[in-house]
Amino acid sequence: MRLSRYFLPILKEAPKEAEIVSHRLMLRAGMMKQQSAGIYAWLPLGFKVLQKVEQIVREEQDRSGAIELMMPTIQSADLWRESGRYDAYGKEMLRITDRHEREMLYGPTNEEMITDIFRSNVRSYRDLPLNLYHIQWKFRDEIRPRFGVMRGREFLMKDAYSFDVDRAGAERAYRKMFVAYLRTFERLGLKAIPMRADTGPIGGDLSHEFIILASTGESAVFCDRELLETPVPGADVDFDGDLAPIVESFTSRYAATEEMHDEAAFAALPEDRRVSARGIEVGHIFYFGTKYSEPMGAKVTGPDGQEKPVHMGSYGVGVSRLLGALIEASHDDAGIVWPDSVAPFGAGIVSLRPGDGAVDAACQSAYEQLAAAGVDPLYDDTDARPGAKFATVDLIGLPWQLIVGPKGLAEGTVELKRRATGEKQAVSLESAIARITAKA
Amino acid sequence: MRLSRYFLPILKEAPKEAEIVSHRLMLRAGMMKQQSAGIYAWLPLGFKVLQKVEQIVREEQDRSGAIELMMPTIQSADLWRESGRYDAYGKEMLRITDRHEREMLYGPTNEEMITDIFRSNVRSYRDLPLNLYHIQWKFRDEIRPRFGVMRGREFLMKDAYSFDVDRAGAERAYRKMFVAYLRTFERLGLKAIPMRADTGPIGGDLSHEFIILASTGESAVFCDRELLETPVPGADVDFDGDLAPIVESFTSRYAATEEMHDEAAFAALPEDRRVSARGIEVGHIFYFGTKYSEPMGAKVTGPDGQEKPVHMGSYGVGVSRLLGALIEASHDDAGIVWPDSVAPFGAGIVSLRPGDGAVDAACQSAYEQLAAAGVDPLYDDTDARPGAKFATVDLIGLPWQLIVGPKGLAEGTVELKRRATGEKQAVSLESAIARITAKA
């Protein structure tokens, strides 16, 4: 993409209402614009990252055997009356009355609707296990939306729902999602630690939050240092095999959010293994048994011919929230530092003198070679001053910068800068491209 | 995908409420399920097609130079008061009051919001031309939703908005979208005819509907037969070049919907060129000048230093509606006949005897080879009867069927069926795969 044809409205000043660094940087980098309290338009740069995050989430759901569908945003209140949550949900639910005076709502989550889809179509244990997910906009009418995408009202969430004939099956489904989440966050360049979560009135021990560590995180977390080194399974992990040892390699070590923290258990760790840090919740997995299937009549016939309510779990990833979390975890004074896997463009080409024949030719050649290699470069061909161009390409956090000016070209070089380290090298155009494409 | 692990709830009977063939077939083929009047959940098979259609729409928007972003579904009523449409829009607008008693609405379209984004960020003619689009769920509270996705309430639409310094620029933007639409519908396997549309109170001649021909279409259309043969530009069309001759090759020939029909002009055509048929509207492009930019203060400074309201156009494609239109245009008594470009799976592998070693091995080999070639096969490995399997694979309309049974294998053959023609051949597994992958 040529910057002269793109829509990248960089702000010089961070708007005052932005209290945290990810919110400030997303606004300054022209990634989004607030349209109402807690409701954002995703501008082109932000939307590109959102799509990349979404695609990684999708690929790891698919790899684990979950099947994608798409539920609508607007739901019938009647469905929520069946589960008893219509009255219980409170003011966070955006309630709507349509032209025929029917009570509707903007879905804050989808347990009821997916249970309805299940009960309408599945009758037998032979159709199980089943895990259905979608990646769809949700709305929660937060009383005080803030922190940009970290606590917005309209947000993009991946929510998966598993259906099994019994608790043992549901535990297998739970472990699959546990491993899928480990892989998802690792691919996003994040260090995510699963932490035992409060299961509320339902009880049981099958609920984990996935917390990423970031110095500016929203809450205090405590964990065993060994968790930071525990290996995440590769792409060849067998989701039909026994995943319990992988899950246990995480759950057997101490990790807790502030609410679940056990000071005594933590103190029992050797001192050099006690990590106390800040974290951001980016995922939550939960086994809730027959909480919805029972009142809503979602039953299957078991091998014994008996009808039984199906055992369910739900598994959420805050897709739009992840963009805030990624920036909290990876930024510096100059701006965002995107992990390669989700960078909106793989490299920035900065022309220091548009109109200069040699510079234009070198930039164009770099542009074509990088595009052909699938790097998707952003080419700053505008007539802005070099200082402004450097500030912009640092701010938007592209992994590589390829800086092309007449002086360097006269000596046969361009400047290649790695955003994450700040390392700069004067190298030939060919070797710059070779380095970028080797890493891409 | 193995059917035994998929979620494909086929219905034997079409529900009574389905009045048109696309609605019946989408329900029977397990593509979607109604959740409320005019609101559908897209089941996995339907969602796959929806994603493919969406991706083709996206690629052709990008090719034409339009830039993707994502606006939220929930909008502030205040924005619509600025344009005067909040009161004018009527009951089709889903109006919402949030917990702080603020008036909101579920966007039926996005002229106001995109104008707001523009005015907040663009000041100069040097930043133009600009065309911004998104593919997002919309809601229109139809008084009588019907015909499935053809007239739903919650629907997926691509809407693009162009911004130019003057009318001449806006006309160039209009022609780009005109050509992008021709290419989009051709890639979808549809014959779309641009027809002059009523521009309402704004007047002018810059409005076209894109109508696809289908014998079960919603309205009568009339056109010159030569339009059916007018070539659509290839992928190498130069969007920066002069597109007027391409546009004129379509607009210079007679084509009109019933509302715009001019019997005398039609009668002036040679009789063998008069086509009177049924059509379905799938796209609409529209130049509306300063209708929104003027009241909303979206101005740019021109080369002369004067501030002027920007000239705008809007360009819609009904993405979810297209699935209905595709089926209306391509089906037979046995079910859907998907064009290759949007088929949910490229081929179906039908095992006539799961458990038979030779059959399982041949199916597995075909599955792996087709997957490796990017065909994305659906492998019916279930224990359903052969008749039921044939009916299902016909119903869901996959372009190729590869039928594997013990008798054929004993003779070294499988059966290859092309869904569109019904043509069947007994061939070796290798040549069946070669034919499928050659076409894929």
Coordinates of N, CA and C in Angstrom, one line a residue, chain A residues 231-302:
Chain A
P231 N 6.8 -25.2 28.0 CA 6.7 -25.1 26.6 C 5.2 -25.3 26.1
V232 N 4.9 -24.5 25.1 CA 3.5 -24.6 24.5 C 3.6 -25.6 23.4
P233 N 2.6 -26.4 23.2 CA 2.6 -27.4 22.2 C 2.7 -26.9 20.8
G234 N 3.4 -27.6 19.9 CA 3.5 -27.1 18.5 C 2.3 -27.4 17.7
A235 N 2.3 -27.0 16.4 CA 1.2 -27.1 15.5 C 0.8 -28.5 15.3
D236 N 1.7 -29.4 15.6 CA 1.5 -30.9 15.3 C 0.9 -31.6 16.5
V237 N 0.4 -30.8 17.5 CA -0.2 -31.5 18.7 C -1.4 -32.3 18.2
D238 N -1.6 -33.5 18.8 CA -2.7 -34.3 18.4 C -3.9 -34.1 19.4
F239 N -4.9 -33.3 18.8 CA -6.0 -33.0 19.6 C -6.9 -34.2 19.9
D240 N -6.7 -35.3 19.2 CA -7.4 -36.5 19.5 C -6.7 -37.3 20.6
G241 N -5.5 -37.0 20.9 CA -4.7 -37.7 21.8 C -5.0 -37.2 23.3
D242 N -4.2 -37.7 24.2 CA -4.4 -37.4 25.6 C -3.7 -36.0 25.9
L243 N -4.5 -35.0 26.1 CA -3.9 -33.7 26.3 C -3.7 -33.4 27.8
A244 N -4.1 -34.3 28.7 CA -4.0 -34.1 30.1 C -2.6 -33.7 30.6
P245 N -1.5 -34.4 30.1 CA -0.2 -34.1 30.6 C 0.2 -32.6 30.2
I246 N -0.2 -32.2 29.0 CA 0.1 -30.8 28.7 C -0.6 -29.8 29.6
V247 N -1.9 -30.1 29.8 CA -2.7 -29.2 30.7 C -2.1 -29.2 32.1
E248 N -1.7 -30.4 32.6 CA -1.2 -30.5 33.9 C 0.2 -29.8 34.0
S249 N 0.9 -29.7 32.9 CA 2.2 -29.0 33.0 C 2.0 -27.5 33.4
F250 N 0.8 -27.0 33.1 CA 0.5 -25.7 33.5 C -0.2 -25.6 34.8
T251 N -1.3 -26.5 34.9 CA -2.2 -26.3 36.1 C -1.5 -26.8 37.4
S252 N -0.4 -27.6 37.3 CA 0.2 -28.1 38.5 C 1.1 -27.1 39.2
R253 N 1.3 -26.0 38.5 CA 2.2 -24.9 39.1 C 1.3 -23.8 39.6
Y254 N 1.8 -23.1 40.6 CA 1.0 -22.0 41.2 C 0.8 -20.8 40.2
A255 N -0.4 -20.4 40.1 CA -0.7 -19.2 39.3 C -2.1 -18.7 39.8
A256 N -2.2 -17.4 40.1 CA -3.5 -16.9 40.6 C -3.6 -15.4 40.4
T257 N -4.8 -15.0 40.1 CA -5.1 -13.6 40.1 C -5.3 -13.2 41.6
E258 N -5.4 -11.9 41.8 CA -5.5 -11.3 43.1 C -6.7 -12.0 43.9
E259 N -7.8 -12.1 43.2 CA -9.0 -12.6 43.8 C -8.8 -14.0 44.3
M260 N -8.0 -14.8 43.6 CA -7.9 -16.2 43.9 C -6.6 -16.5 44.6
H261 N -5.8 -15.5 45.0 CA -4.5 -15.6 45.5 C -4.4 -16.3 46.9
D262 N -3.5 -17.2 47.0 CA -3.3 -17.9 48.3 C -1.9 -17.6 48.8
E263 N -1.8 -16.7 49.7 CA -0.5 -16.2 50.1 C 0.4 -17.3 50.6
A264 N -0.2 -18.2 51.3 CA 0.6 -19.3 51.9 C 1.1 -20.3 50.9
A265 N 0.3 -20.6 49.9 CA 0.8 -21.5 48.8 C 1.9 -20.8 48.0
F266 N 1.7 -19.5 47.8 CA 2.7 -18.7 47.0 C 4.0 -18.7 47.8
A267 N 3.9 -18.5 49.1 CA 5.1 -18.4 49.9 C 5.9 -19.7 50.0
A268 N 5.2 -20.8 49.8 CA 5.8 -22.1 49.8 C 6.8 -22.3 48.7
L269 N 6.6 -21.5 47.6 CA 7.6 -21.6 46.5 C 8.9 -21.0 46.9
P270 N 10.0 -21.6 46.3 CA 11.3 -21.0 46.5 C 11.2 -19.5 46.1
E271 N 11.9 -18.7 46.8 CA 11.8 -17.2 46.6 C 12.1 -16.8 45.2
D272 N 13.1 -17.4 44.5 CA 13.4 -17.0 43.2 C 12.4 -17.5 42.1
R273 N 11.5 -18.3 42.5 CA 10.4 -18.7 41.6 C 9.1 -17.9 41.8
R274 N 9.1 -17.0 42.8 CA 7.8 -16.3 43.0 C 7.8 -15.0 42.1
V275 N 6.9 -15.1 41.1 CA 6.7 -13.9 40.2 C 5.4 -13.2 40.7
S276 N 5.6 -11.9 41.0 CA 4.4 -11.1 41.2 C 4.4 -10.0 40.2
A277 N 3.4 -9.9 39.4 CA 3.4 -9.1 38.2 C 2.0 -8.5 38.0
R278 N 1.9 -7.8 36.8 CA 0.6 -7.3 36.4 C 0.1 -8.1 35.2
G279 N -1.2 -8.2 35.1 CA -1.8 -9.1 34.1 C -3.0 -8.5 33.4
I280 N -3.3 -9.0 32.3 CA -4.6 -8.6 31.5 C -5.3 -9.9 31.1
E281 N -6.5 -10.0 31.4 CA -7.3 -11.2 31.0 C -7.6 -11.1 29.5
V282 N -7.3 -12.1 28.8 CA -7.6 -12.1 27.4 C -8.4 -13.3 27.0
G283 N -8.6 -14.3 27.9 CA -9.4 -15.4 27.5 C -10.0 -16.1 28.8
H284 N -11.1 -16.8 28.7 CA -11.7 -17.5 29.8 C -12.4 -18.7 29.3
I285 N -12.0 -19.8 30.0 CA -12.7 -21.1 29.6 C -13.4 -21.6 30.8
F286 N -14.5 -22.3 30.6 CA -15.5 -22.6 31.6 C -16.3 -23.8 31.3
Y287 N -16.3 -24.7 32.3 CA -17.2 -25.9 32.2 C -18.4 -25.6 33.1
F288 N -19.6 -25.6 32.5 CA -20.8 -25.3 33.4 C -21.9 -26.4 33.4
G289 N -21.5 -27.6 32.9 CA -22.4 -28.7 33.0 C -23.7 -28.5 32.3
T290 N -24.8 -28.7 33.0 CA -26.1 -28.7 32.4 C -26.9 -27.4 32.8
K291 N -26.1 -26.4 33.1 CA -26.8 -25.1 33.6 C -27.8 -24.6 32.6
Y292 N -27.5 -24.7 31.3 CA -28.4 -24.2 30.2 C -29.2 -25.3 29.6
S293 N -28.5 -26.5 29.4 CA -29.2 -27.6 28.7 C -30.4 -28.1 29.5
E294 N -30.3 -28.1 30.8 CA -31.4 -28.6 31.6 C -32.7 -27.7 31.5
P295 N -32.6 -26.4 31.8 CA -33.8 -25.6 31.7 C -34.3 -25.5 30.3
M296 N -33.4 -25.5 29.3 CA -33.8 -25.3 27.9 C -34.0 -26.6 27.2
G297 N -33.9 -27.7 27.8 CA -34.3 -29.0 27.2 C -33.4 -29.4 26.1
A298 N -32.1 -29.2 26.2 CA -31.1 -29.7 25.2 C -30.6 -31.1 25.7
K299 N -31.2 -32.1 25.1 CA -30.9 -33.5 25.6 C -30.4 -34.3 24.4
V300 N -29.6 -35.3 24.8 CA -29.3 -36.3 23.8 C -29.6 -37.7 24.4
T301 N -29.9 -38.6 23.5 CA -30.1 -40.0 23.9 C -28.7 -40.6 24.0
G302 N -28.4 -41.2 25.1 CA -27.1 -41.9 25.4 C -27.1 -43.3 24.8

